[in-house]
Amino acid sequence: MKYAAWMTPGNYFEQAFLCLLSCVVLGIGIFFEVKAGLTYLPGEGLVMALAQTFGVEFGKIKIGTDDSLVAIGIVSALFFLGALEGIREVTVVAAVLVGYIVRFLHTRFFLFEQWLKGRGKKINHPL
């Protein structure tokens, strides 16, 4: 936290910009986590299990899951607190945006992978 102490947004637009920037960074991180396929954090593990179970693209399930969690948060806040606490408009935007960033990177990286495979030389191993 001490290395990011200089980054204190002064107004609403700076806060929204930093939130959107963090959505991009988070989307890139989730993309590489899923692409590596080694292990998943609980949030992405749930999304990956749903995507594999129902045969739907990870990014679409990510958007639906995040939106559902935000909706549950809104209903819970209204029910238990009587007011909308802790969830603002950028929370809703972030719930949608991260999934779209993951989907966007998947399509672009997939094309890049195909391009690399097409350019690669085949090596015949004698084994």
Short mmCIF file of C-alpha atoms in Angstrom, two decimals:
data_model
loop_
_atom_site.label_atom_id
_atom_site.label_comp_id
_atom_site.label_asym_id
_atom_site.label_seq_id
_atom_site.Cartn_x
_atom_site.Cartn_y
_atom_site.Cartn_z
CA MET A 1 0.00 0.00 0.00
CA LYS A 2 2.86 2.39 0.62
CA TYR A 3 3.88 2.21 -3.05
CA ALA A 4 0.39 3.24 -4.16
CA ALA A 5 -0.04 5.97 -1.53
CA TRP A 6 0.56 8.67 -4.15
CA MET A 7 -2.48 7.44 -6.03
CA THR A 8 -5.30 9.09 -4.10
CA PRO A 9 -8.13 10.18 -6.37
CA GLY A 10 -9.46 13.60 -5.52
CA ASN A 11 -12.81 13.54 -7.25
CA TYR A 12 -15.44 11.18 -8.62
CA PHE A 13 -14.03 11.05 -12.15
CA GLU A 14 -10.57 10.10 -10.92
CA GLN A 15 -12.11 7.37 -8.78
CA ALA A 16 -14.12 6.06 -11.75
CA PHE A 17 -11.04 6.15 -14.00
CA LEU A 18 -8.95 4.18 -11.50
CA CYS A 19 -11.78 1.68 -11.08
CA LEU A 20 -11.99 1.18 -14.85
CA LEU A 21 -8.21 0.86 -15.07
CA SER A 22 -8.28 -1.75 -12.32
CA CYS A 23 -11.00 -3.63 -14.25
CA VAL A 24 -8.65 -3.84 -17.23
CA VAL A 25 -5.78 -5.09 -15.05
CA LEU A 26 -8.10 -7.58 -13.32
CA GLY A 27 -9.45 -8.81 -16.66
CA ILE A 28 -5.92 -9.38 -17.96
CA GLY A 29 -4.99 -11.24 -14.77
CA ILE A 30 -8.08 -13.46 -14.92
CA PHE A 31 -7.43 -14.18 -18.59
CA PHE A 32 -3.89 -15.38 -17.89
CA GLU A 33 -5.04 -17.35 -14.83
CA VAL A 34 -7.63 -19.19 -16.91
CA LYS A 35 -5.33 -19.54 -19.91
CA ALA A 36 -2.63 -21.17 -17.77
CA GLY A 37 -5.17 -23.65 -16.39
CA LEU A 38 -3.00 -24.58 -13.43
CA THR A 39 -5.21 -23.55 -10.54
CA TYR A 40 -8.05 -21.11 -10.02
CA LEU A 41 -9.06 -18.72 -7.30
CA PRO A 42 -12.52 -19.50 -5.88
CA GLY A 43 -14.35 -16.89 -7.99
CA GLU A 44 -12.88 -18.10 -11.26
CA GLY A 45 -13.05 -21.74 -10.15
CA LEU A 46 -16.82 -21.45 -9.82
CA VAL A 47 -17.07 -19.77 -13.22
CA MET A 48 -14.83 -22.41 -14.82
CA ALA A 49 -16.87 -25.25 -13.30
CA LEU A 50 -20.10 -23.70 -14.63
CA ALA A 51 -18.55 -23.08 -18.05
CA GLN A 52 -17.33 -26.67 -18.35
CA THR A 53 -20.57 -28.13 -17.00
CA PHE A 54 -22.84 -26.21 -19.34
CA GLY A 55 -20.44 -25.91 -22.28
CA VAL A 56 -20.64 -22.12 -22.42
CA GLU A 57 -17.76 -19.72 -23.02
CA PHE A 58 -15.93 -18.64 -19.83
CA GLY A 59 -16.42 -14.91 -20.49
CA LYS A 60 -20.20 -15.23 -20.82
CA ILE A 61 -20.47 -17.21 -17.59
CA LYS A 62 -18.15 -14.70 -15.88
CA ILE A 63 -20.47 -11.82 -16.81
CA GLY A 64 -23.55 -13.71 -15.61
CA THR A 65 -21.93 -14.82 -12.36
CA ASP A 66 -20.60 -11.36 -11.50
CA ASP A 67 -23.96 -9.77 -12.31
CA SER A 68 -25.72 -12.33 -10.13
CA LEU A 69 -23.37 -11.63 -7.22
CA VAL A 70 -23.95 -7.88 -7.54
CA ALA A 71 -27.72 -8.46 -7.62
CA ILE A 72 -27.47 -10.63 -4.50
CA GLY A 73 -25.45 -7.85 -2.84
CA ILE A 74 -28.07 -5.24 -3.73
CA VAL A 75 -30.95 -7.37 -2.45
CA SER A 76 -29.03 -8.26 0.72
CA ALA A 77 -28.16 -4.63 1.43
CA LEU A 78 -31.74 -3.52 0.94
CA PHE A 79 -33.11 -6.37 3.07
CA PHE A 80 -30.64 -6.30 5.96
CA LEU A 81 -29.61 -2.63 6.01
CA GLY A 82 -32.71 -1.01 4.61
CA ALA A 83 -30.60 1.04 2.21
CA LEU A 84 -28.20 0.50 -0.66
CA GLU A 85 -24.84 0.44 1.12
CA GLY A 86 -21.48 -0.50 -0.37
CA ILE A 87 -22.62 -0.92 -3.97
CA ARG A 88 -22.36 1.99 -6.36
CA GLU A 89 -22.73 2.42 -10.10
CA VAL A 90 -19.11 1.58 -10.86
CA THR A 91 -19.56 -1.76 -9.05
CA VAL A 92 -22.21 -2.70 -11.58
CA VAL A 93 -20.03 -1.49 -14.46
CA ALA A 94 -17.08 -3.50 -13.13
CA ALA A 95 -19.21 -6.64 -12.85
CA VAL A 96 -20.00 -6.44 -16.55
CA LEU A 97 -16.72 -4.99 -17.83
CA VAL A 98 -14.32 -7.63 -16.44
CA GLY A 99 -16.13 -10.45 -18.24
CA TYR A 100 -16.12 -8.53 -21.50
CA ILE A 101 -12.40 -7.85 -21.17
CA VAL A 102 -11.74 -11.57 -20.62
CA ARG A 103 -13.87 -12.42 -23.68
CA PHE A 104 -12.09 -9.77 -25.77
CA LEU A 105 -8.64 -11.06 -24.80
CA HIS A 106 -9.70 -14.64 -25.47
CA THR A 107 -10.72 -13.83 -29.05
CA ARG A 108 -7.59 -11.80 -29.74
CA PHE A 109 -5.21 -14.25 -28.11
CA PHE A 110 -6.89 -17.15 -29.90
CA LEU A 111 -6.23 -15.45 -33.24
CA PHE A 112 -2.64 -14.80 -32.18
CA GLU A 113 -2.22 -18.47 -31.19
CA GLN A 114 -3.59 -19.61 -34.55
CA TRP A 115 -1.23 -17.25 -36.35
CA LEU A 116 1.75 -18.63 -34.39
CA LYS A 117 0.74 -22.23 -35.08
CA GLY A 118 0.43 -21.45 -38.78
CA ARG A 119 3.92 -19.95 -38.87
CA GLY A 120 5.57 -22.68 -36.80
CA LYS A 121 7.78 -25.28 -38.42
CA LYS A 122 6.98 -28.89 -37.83
CA ILE A 123 9.80 -30.91 -36.39
CA ASN A 124 9.71 -34.66 -36.81
CA HIS A 125 11.17 -36.35 -33.77
CA PRO A 126 12.64 -39.80 -34.42
CA LEU A 127 11.22 -41.13 -31.13
#
